[in-house]
XYZ file of N, CA and C in Angstrom:
621
model
N 4.265 -5.821 -18.312
C 3.350 -4.589 -18.000
C 3.910 -4.028 -16.944
N 3.984 -2.454 -17.083
C 4.819 -1.684 -16.007
C 3.930 -1.565 -14.892
N 4.408 -1.414 -13.655
C 3.801 -1.363 -12.404
C 2.675 -0.422 -12.229
N 2.698 0.761 -12.928
C 1.547 1.743 -12.720
C 0.348 1.281 -13.329
N 0.638 0.320 -14.691
C -0.808 0.048 -15.293
C -1.162 -1.090 -14.552
N -0.285 -2.011 -14.021
C -0.744 -3.115 -13.097
C -1.694 -2.677 -12.000
N -1.187 -1.758 -11.224
C -1.859 -0.991 -10.207
C -3.262 -0.446 -10.345
N -3.090 0.436 -11.464
C -4.205 1.071 -12.081
C -5.495 0.181 -12.450
N -5.119 -1.018 -13.394
C -6.263 -1.673 -13.485
C -6.647 -2.448 -12.503
N -5.813 -2.956 -11.772
C -6.257 -3.566 -10.458
C -7.307 -2.811 -9.614
N -6.934 -1.432 -9.480
C -7.676 -0.487 -8.480
C -8.852 -0.135 -9.018
N -9.071 -0.173 -10.434
C -10.304 0.242 -10.980
C -11.278 -0.849 -11.091
N -10.827 -2.156 -11.150
C -11.672 -3.134 -11.056
C -12.152 -3.425 -9.594
N -10.973 -3.316 -8.835
C -11.270 -3.238 -7.443
C -12.406 -2.307 -6.632
N -12.413 -1.166 -7.160
C -13.326 0.076 -7.144
C -14.560 -0.386 -7.318
N -14.866 -0.986 -8.789
C -16.035 -1.125 -8.993
C -16.459 -2.428 -7.935
N -15.865 -3.292 -7.478
C -16.381 -4.329 -6.798
C -16.842 -3.671 -5.665
N -15.883 -2.789 -4.923
C -16.507 -2.057 -3.645
C -17.445 -1.405 -3.650
N -17.892 -0.704 -4.735
C -19.063 -0.059 -4.992
C -20.306 -0.940 -4.897
N -19.988 -2.102 -5.500
C -21.110 -2.855 -5.409
C -21.253 -3.565 -3.804
N -20.292 -3.523 -3.129
C -20.672 -3.880 -2.069
C -21.232 -2.861 -1.225
N -20.695 -1.631 -1.326
C -21.469 -0.499 -0.794
C -23.133 -0.630 -0.905
N -23.504 -0.754 -2.161
C -24.799 -0.861 -2.435
C -25.704 -1.939 -1.585
N -24.802 -3.165 -1.638
C -25.329 -4.383 -1.070
C -25.657 -4.036 0.648
N -24.471 -3.276 1.061
C -24.799 -3.242 2.791
C -25.384 -1.827 2.879
N -25.608 -1.098 1.823
C -26.454 0.265 2.018
C -25.642 1.241 2.705
N -24.360 1.470 2.252
C -23.627 2.295 2.971
C -23.219 3.430 1.886
N -23.234 4.693 2.757
C -22.909 5.990 1.444
C -21.439 5.754 1.300
N -20.828 5.601 -0.115
C -19.658 5.405 -0.224
C -18.605 6.648 -0.288
N -19.202 7.914 0.181
C -18.505 9.009 0.173
C -18.003 9.105 1.748
N -18.945 8.615 2.511
C -18.707 8.580 4.224
C -18.926 9.764 4.810
N -18.703 9.881 6.152
C -19.225 11.105 6.896
C -18.688 12.402 6.761
N -18.838 13.091 5.451
C -18.335 14.518 5.124
C -18.526 15.650 6.029
N -19.590 15.361 6.808
C -19.833 16.593 7.668
C -18.921 16.594 9.016
N -18.553 15.397 9.367
C -17.608 15.275 10.465
C -16.175 15.531 9.883
N -16.102 16.861 9.940
C -14.581 17.299 9.361
C -13.531 16.577 9.997
N -13.053 16.372 11.314
C -12.067 15.698 12.090
C -11.987 14.288 11.411
N -13.108 13.556 11.552
C -13.068 11.947 11.039
C -12.928 12.160 9.686
N -13.542 12.784 8.941
C -13.256 12.706 7.377
C -11.917 13.139 7.068
N -11.113 13.952 7.754
C -9.626 14.136 7.469
C -8.811 13.064 7.584
N -9.211 12.118 8.709
C -8.667 10.964 8.769
C -8.837 9.905 7.847
N -10.187 10.094 7.394
C -10.512 9.013 6.244
C -9.875 9.367 4.812
N -9.483 10.866 4.725
C -8.708 11.031 3.619
C -7.316 10.799 3.591
N -6.763 10.893 4.763
C -5.295 10.504 5.301
C -5.229 9.040 5.045
N -6.002 8.235 5.273
C -5.955 6.886 5.234
C -6.123 6.475 3.809
N -6.791 7.080 2.974
C -6.856 6.770 1.497
C -5.516 7.366 0.769
N -4.958 8.385 1.372
C -3.768 8.709 0.569
C -2.558 8.027 0.944
N -2.362 7.365 2.027
C -1.403 6.672 2.605
C -1.338 5.163 2.019
N -2.886 4.922 1.942
C -3.012 3.514 1.461
C -2.626 3.404 0.054
N -2.968 4.678 -0.661
C -2.562 4.603 -2.115
C -0.878 4.721 -2.288
N -0.149 5.422 -1.531
C 1.043 5.371 -1.595
C 1.635 3.784 -1.353
N 1.155 3.318 -0.375
C 1.578 1.913 0.046
C 1.357 1.030 -1.144
N 0.205 0.858 -1.399
C -0.300 0.003 -2.721
C 0.858 0.334 -3.948
N 1.030 1.600 -4.258
C 1.803 1.947 -5.188
C 3.407 1.401 -5.048
N 3.789 1.704 -3.991
C 5.053 1.604 -3.640
C 5.354 -0.062 -3.586
N 4.405 -0.843 -2.972
C 4.344 -2.247 -3.078
C 4.533 -3.015 -4.392
N 3.431 -2.234 -5.062
C 3.562 -3.109 -6.516
C 4.821 -2.816 -7.247
N 5.424 -1.339 -7.040
C 6.277 -1.356 -7.933
C 7.442 -1.997 -7.491
N 7.719 -2.454 -6.142
C 8.952 -2.968 -5.640
C 8.821 -4.501 -6.070
N 7.443 -4.906 -6.074
C 7.198 -6.459 -6.548
C 7.702 -6.744 -8.100
N 7.675 -5.604 -8.920
C 8.023 -5.640 -10.291
C 9.427 -5.695 -10.386
N 10.146 -5.091 -9.383
C 11.905 -4.897 -9.606
C 12.718 -5.591 -8.683
N 12.167 -6.008 -7.737
C 12.990 -7.130 -6.756
C 12.190 -8.436 -6.686
N 13.067 -9.653 -6.458
C 12.553 -10.745 -5.986
C 11.203 -10.671 -5.161
N 10.393 -11.322 -5.317
C 8.848 -11.316 -4.503
C 9.176 -11.544 -3.007
N 9.745 -12.775 -2.770
C 10.148 -13.165 -1.830
C 10.778 -12.018 -0.665
N 12.047 -11.139 -1.320
C 12.714 -10.175 -0.668
C 11.985 -9.012 -0.560
N 10.929 -8.642 -1.523
C 9.961 -7.684 -1.315
C 8.948 -8.038 -0.479
N 8.613 -9.040 -0.118
C 7.410 -9.316 0.788
C 8.232 -9.158 2.091
N 9.248 -9.571 2.322
C 9.989 -9.498 3.572
C 10.328 -8.150 4.282
N 10.224 -7.204 2.967
C 10.749 -5.652 3.223
C 9.196 -5.124 3.797
N 8.304 -5.472 3.261
C 6.863 -4.977 3.611
C 6.384 -5.261 4.999
N 7.029 -6.479 5.612
C 6.748 -6.847 6.825
C 7.379 -6.014 7.863
N 8.121 -5.247 7.606
C 8.623 -4.097 8.379
C 7.533 -3.106 9.020
N 6.420 -3.079 8.212
C 5.171 -2.106 8.475
C 4.598 -2.426 9.793
N 4.438 -3.602 10.652
C 4.138 -3.842 11.791
C 5.164 -3.155 12.962
N 6.574 -3.172 12.610
C 7.319 -2.368 13.549
C 7.020 -0.981 13.708
N 7.045 -0.459 12.146
C 6.934 1.037 12.209
C 5.555 1.508 12.850
N 4.604 0.455 12.535
C 3.146 0.896 13.349
C 3.423 0.945 14.752
N 3.962 0.137 15.480
C 4.262 0.098 16.902
C 4.830 1.266 17.407
N 6.122 1.960 16.339
C 6.742 2.901 17.144
C 5.740 4.118 16.928
N 4.896 4.149 15.696
C 4.125 5.451 15.568
C 2.918 5.141 16.772
N 2.508 4.186 17.022
C 1.523 3.889 18.211
C 1.858 4.518 19.049
N 3.164 4.329 19.674
C 3.726 4.744 20.948
C 3.525 6.376 20.873
N 3.968 7.023 19.791
C 3.949 8.411 19.712
C 2.457 9.001 19.442
N 1.565 8.337 18.899
C 0.260 8.906 18.162
C -0.719 8.464 19.004
N -0.580 7.342 19.226
C -1.820 6.713 20.086
C -1.566 6.177 21.726
N -0.187 6.650 22.132
C 0.069 6.617 23.370
C -0.007 5.001 24.044
N 0.201 4.162 23.010
C 0.241 2.907 23.385
C 1.671 2.070 24.057
N 1.569 1.238 24.929
C 2.842 0.828 25.546
C 3.640 -0.008 24.707
N 5.011 0.008 25.183
C 6.082 -0.638 24.254
C 6.763 -1.334 25.145
N 6.688 -2.677 25.223
C 7.405 -3.630 26.352
C 8.664 -3.970 25.632
N 9.545 -4.726 26.483
C 10.821 -5.378 25.728
C 10.887 -6.019 24.973
N 9.435 -7.134 25.061
C 9.345 -8.104 23.992
C 9.095 -7.416 22.641
N 8.396 -6.370 22.624
C 8.131 -5.707 21.319
C 9.501 -5.206 20.757
N 10.352 -4.452 21.739
C 11.617 -3.990 21.105
C 12.381 -4.928 20.734
N 12.312 -6.298 21.327
C 13.380 -7.406 20.977
C 12.739 -7.834 19.598
N 11.612 -7.841 19.210
C 10.943 -8.442 18.002
C 11.424 -7.240 16.803
N 11.389 -6.064 17.211
C 11.294 -4.991 16.186
C 12.916 -5.124 15.792
N 13.812 -5.313 16.578
C 15.111 -5.751 16.469
C 15.490 -6.821 15.352
N 14.868 -7.915 15.955
C 15.112 -9.095 14.998
C 14.598 -8.752 13.747
N 13.268 -8.096 13.341
C 12.851 -7.858 12.146
C 13.772 -6.748 11.301
N 14.474 -5.788 12.042
C 15.342 -5.078 11.343
C 16.782 -5.856 11.019
N 17.205 -6.848 11.866
C 18.248 -7.569 11.320
C 17.885 -8.233 9.941
N 16.608 -8.850 10.194
C 16.189 -9.507 9.032
C 16.090 -8.915 7.651
N 15.716 -7.424 7.768
C 15.651 -6.719 6.626
C 17.059 -6.404 6.109
N 18.144 -6.339 7.032
C 19.383 -6.008 6.397
C 19.824 -7.395 5.767
N 19.805 -8.342 6.455
C 20.085 -9.630 5.561
C 19.547 -9.896 4.329
N 18.211 -9.391 4.298
C 17.444 -9.531 2.949
C 18.096 -8.624 2.123
N 17.969 -7.373 2.324
C 18.597 -6.219 1.244
C 20.049 -6.374 1.132
N 20.905 -6.897 1.827
C 22.255 -7.020 1.644
C 23.079 -5.735 1.229
N 23.031 -4.663 1.917
C 23.398 -3.301 1.551
C 25.101 -3.607 1.499
N 25.535 -2.765 0.476
C 26.925 -3.004 0.154
C 27.875 -2.394 1.278
N 27.256 -1.502 1.929
C 28.225 -0.899 3.039
C 28.393 -1.930 3.970
N 27.433 -3.138 4.126
C 27.484 -4.094 5.149
C 27.985 -5.437 4.778
N 27.692 -5.664 3.515
C 28.112 -6.830 2.770
C 28.791 -6.621 1.649
N 30.001 -5.902 1.538
C 30.926 -5.578 0.426
C 31.098 -6.487 -0.590
N 31.542 -7.762 -0.175
C 31.778 -8.957 -0.992
C 30.765 -9.793 -1.466
N 29.551 -9.559 -0.997
C 28.484 -10.473 -1.233
C 28.145 -10.686 -2.785
N 28.189 -9.528 -3.181
C 27.551 -9.321 -4.773
C 26.140 -9.644 -5.221
N 25.442 -9.779 -4.030
C 24.145 -10.210 -4.253
C 23.096 -9.107 -3.668
N 23.574 -7.855 -3.469
C 22.870 -6.958 -2.806
C 21.784 -6.520 -3.628
N 20.307 -6.046 -3.264
C 19.546 -5.674 -3.970
C 19.756 -4.064 -4.292
N 18.982 -3.603 -5.374
C 19.007 -2.330 -5.819
C 18.239 -1.544 -4.341
N 19.168 -0.497 -4.053
C 19.132 0.157 -2.618
C 17.767 1.165 -2.923
N 17.428 1.852 -4.321
C 16.428 2.452 -4.555
C 15.215 1.740 -4.526
N 15.036 0.352 -4.991
C 14.212 -0.282 -5.010
C 13.766 -0.730 -3.555
N 14.723 -0.844 -2.655
C 14.533 -1.267 -1.160
C 13.832 -0.113 -0.481
N 14.151 1.013 -0.807
C 13.847 2.276 -0.119
C 12.442 2.377 -0.363
N 12.138 2.251 -1.736
C 10.345 2.403 -2.120
C 9.612 1.224 -1.408
N 10.177 0.060 -1.305
C 9.403 -0.865 -0.254
C 9.299 -0.265 0.916
N 10.260 -0.050 1.535
C 10.127 0.654 2.881
C 9.394 1.771 2.997
N 9.419 2.503 1.915
C 8.405 3.607 1.914
C 7.130 3.268 2.035
N 6.693 2.321 1.172
C 5.322 1.857 1.140
C 5.047 1.015 2.754
N 5.935 0.614 3.348
C 5.740 0.030 4.727
C 5.537 1.462 5.541
N 6.099 2.313 5.468
C 6.020 3.635 6.396
C 4.541 4.222 6.186
N 4.219 4.045 4.950
C 2.971 4.729 4.479
C 1.751 3.774 5.144
N 2.217 2.475 5.006
C 1.146 1.339 5.452
C 0.759 1.704 7.194
N 2.008 2.249 7.582
C 1.931 2.184 8.945
C 1.204 3.304 9.458
N 1.239 4.570 8.790
C 0.341 5.841 8.951
C -0.970 5.423 8.518
N -1.148 4.716 7.521
C -2.815 4.249 6.970
C -3.410 3.448 8.358
N -2.439 2.648 8.905
C -3.466 1.773 10.249
C -3.341 2.733 11.444
N -2.675 3.864 11.486
C -2.914 4.811 12.560
C -4.030 5.561 12.081
N -4.239 5.964 10.989
C -5.617 6.477 10.462
C -6.743 6.035 10.849
N -6.644 4.313 10.526
C -8.017 3.651 10.718
C -8.228 3.587 12.543
N -7.244 3.459 13.226
C -7.557 3.645 14.688
C -8.404 5.172 15.064
N -7.702 6.247 14.466
C -8.407 7.573 14.423
C -9.603 7.649 13.882
N -9.929 7.144 12.873
C -11.291 6.995 12.173
C -12.036 6.282 13.444
N -11.959 4.966 13.732
C -12.645 4.430 14.781
C -13.633 3.491 14.039
N -14.319 2.763 14.428
C -15.132 1.733 13.907
C -16.525 2.045 13.489
N -16.694 3.185 13.662
C -18.226 3.686 13.107
C -18.317 3.789 11.635
N -17.161 3.727 10.922
C -17.040 4.238 9.210
C -16.803 2.840 8.730
N -17.584 2.636 7.851
C -17.342 1.163 7.030
C -16.349 0.919 6.516
N -16.098 -0.361 6.378
C -14.559 -0.870 6.070
C -14.496 -0.329 4.588
N -15.817 -0.522 3.796
C -15.986 -0.236 2.296
C -15.783 1.168 1.734
N -16.115 2.167 2.906
C -15.861 3.717 2.612
C -14.366 4.011 2.659
N -13.774 3.289 3.719
C -11.980 3.315 3.683
C -11.429 2.913 2.477
N -11.999 1.738 2.083
C -11.422 0.948 0.985
C -11.580 1.873 -0.428
N -12.752 2.552 -0.581
C -12.985 3.650 -1.626
C -11.838 4.633 -1.808
N -11.590 5.176 -0.706
C -10.604 6.338 -0.671
C -9.326 5.555 -1.104
N -8.779 4.577 -0.476
C -7.598 4.006 -0.708
C -7.580 3.811 -2.475
N -8.507 3.216 -2.841
C -8.471 3.000 -4.407
C -8.475 4.157 -5.339
N -9.435 5.270 -4.793
C -9.323 6.576 -5.646
C -7.907 7.122 -5.598
N -7.211 7.342 -4.443
C -5.801 7.851 -4.314
C -5.240 6.939 -5.271
N -5.020 5.699 -5.049
C -4.238 4.928 -6.088
C -4.402 5.015 -7.354
N -5.598 5.258 -7.865
C -5.752 5.547 -9.244
C -5.077 6.885 -9.747
N -5.504 7.875 -8.690
C -4.861 9.215 -8.966
C -3.177 9.120 -9.010
N -2.705 8.670 -8.054
C -1.201 8.321 -7.879
C -0.628 7.615 -9.273
N -1.322 6.619 -9.692
C -0.883 5.991 -10.808
C -1.040 6.682 -12.017
N -2.056 7.491 -12.221
C -2.107 8.304 -13.515
C -0.892 9.143 -13.566
N -0.644 9.731 -12.471
C 0.740 10.806 -12.289
C 1.942 9.921 -12.664
N 1.993 8.910 -11.984
C 3.046 8.152 -11.986
C 3.329 7.755 -13.511
N 2.275 7.081 -14.175
C 2.217 6.550 -15.617
C 2.774 7.963 -16.567
N 2.129 8.914 -16.401
C 2.165 9.897 -17.324
C 3.887 10.465 -17.095
N 4.152 10.818 -15.667
C 5.431 10.907 -15.394
C 6.555 10.115 -16.146
N 6.427 9.052 -16.054
C 7.475 7.972 -16.318
C 7.118 7.389 -17.545
N 6.049 7.147 -18.169
C 5.678 6.442 -19.449
C 5.160 7.342 -20.443
N 4.676 8.567 -20.165
C 3.929 9.541 -20.865
C 2.583 8.992 -21.594
N 2.182 8.169 -20.968
C 0.796 7.507 -21.405
C -0.212 7.252 -20.104
N -1.664 7.042 -20.597
C -2.503 6.835 -19.672
C -2.046 5.465 -19.399
N -2.303 5.002 -17.875
C -2.004 3.702 -17.492
C -3.013 2.507 -17.858
N -3.100 2.201 -18.841
C -4.034 1.104 -19.387
C -3.287 0.420 -20.479
N -3.565 -0.965 -20.321
C -2.749 -1.981 -21.072
C -3.067 -1.706 -22.623
N -1.961 -2.245 -23.474
C -2.038 -2.036 -24.760
C -2.939 -3.038 -25.448
N -3.438 -2.576 -26.695
C -4.296 -3.483 -27.305
C -3.620 -4.900 -27.399
N -2.223 -4.949 -27.709
C -1.624 -6.350 -27.729
C -1.637 -6.945 -26.439
N -2.057 -6.694 -25.661
C -1.939 -7.364 -24.153
C -2.762 -8.860 -24.273
N -2.298 -9.739 -23.856
C -2.571 -11.241 -24.092
C -4.009 -11.316 -23.078
N -4.824 -12.413 -23.603
C -5.795 -12.475 -22.647
C -5.370 -12.971 -21.355
N -4.253 -13.886 -21.265
C -3.850 -14.404 -20.156
C -3.380 -13.165 -18.937
N -2.592 -12.455 -19.659
C -2.517 -11.189 -18.926
C -3.654 -10.427 -18.174
N -4.554 -10.309 -19.125
C -5.794 -9.720 -18.693
C -6.353 -10.439 -17.512
N -6.567 -11.818 -17.604
C -6.980 -12.523 -16.414
C -6.200 -12.421 -15.255
N -4.812 -12.298 -15.237
C -4.257 -12.070 -14.335
C -4.323 -10.716 -13.665
N -4.531 -9.705 -14.382
C -5.003 -8.425 -14.026
C -6.164 -8.383 -13.140
N -7.330 -9.002 -13.735
C -8.392 -8.911 -13.007
C -8.515 -9.982 -11.879
N -7.799 -11.029 -11.978
C -7.501 -11.870 -10.848
C -7.022 -11.208 -9.571
N -5.951 -10.178 -9.841
C -5.438 -9.457 -8.713
C -6.465 -8.357 -8.116
N -7.368 -8.185 -8.931
C -8.458 -7.214 -8.415
C -9.252 -7.801 -7.457
N -9.988 -9.029 -7.852
C -10.507 -9.796 -7.001
C -9.930 -10.498 -5.697
N -8.600 -10.787 -5.765
C -7.804 -11.117 -4.675
C -7.678 -9.782 -3.618
N -7.279 -8.893 -4.513
C -7.028 -7.653 -3.654
C -8.366 -7.374 -2.852
N -9.588 -7.407 -3.427
C -10.773 -6.995 -2.772
C -11.028 -7.873 -1.681
N -10.717 -9.178 -1.655
C -10.584 -10.039 -0.489
C -9.813 -9.485 0.596
N -8.799 -9.334 0.103
C -7.731 -9.034 1.075
C -7.810 -7.932 1.912
N -8.524 -6.709 1.274
C -8.570 -5.346 1.772
C -9.664 -5.600 2.835
N -10.762 -6.428 2.329
C -12.005 -6.377 3.400
C -11.830 -7.295 4.634
């Protein structure tokens, strides 16, 4: 099953679960529309979150899961650097050392040909860059959460992430596959259970 379809099905089931959660806790799923500045950050949180999920799931289907997961762990480093510029947070020598070690780990994971010309085990750099793009988007999403503040329900933020993820994957599916991102009728019941399972697991992880 192509990545856009996996991500779309996961997001639509996840959105249904999240809307039920909004109803249970009696939260307006749209959020504070009248607060223009805060609502803008909510929109940005949803946009960057959608890009993050799309990039990560695409990377998971193209390169080994262990390597893809390692690449996604660059997000905390990027977030720390952004926090210096956008949130004016401090950056100590321990942070700098940990960031350097993380960067070295990414190099040994991706094994770029310009650094390991004889290894023969380098990852496709396009897929590596897509995974890293997801980490960059995740970092901006985390900054947006801080800008929104604690007064907006987590369920509202998740709603916008999922809506943007759906829109991005509809576009991606039509662009790449020329079809609506929905599994074929021949999709096995096992595949459907796995798809729905990712939705429930994703709902728990995001909360």
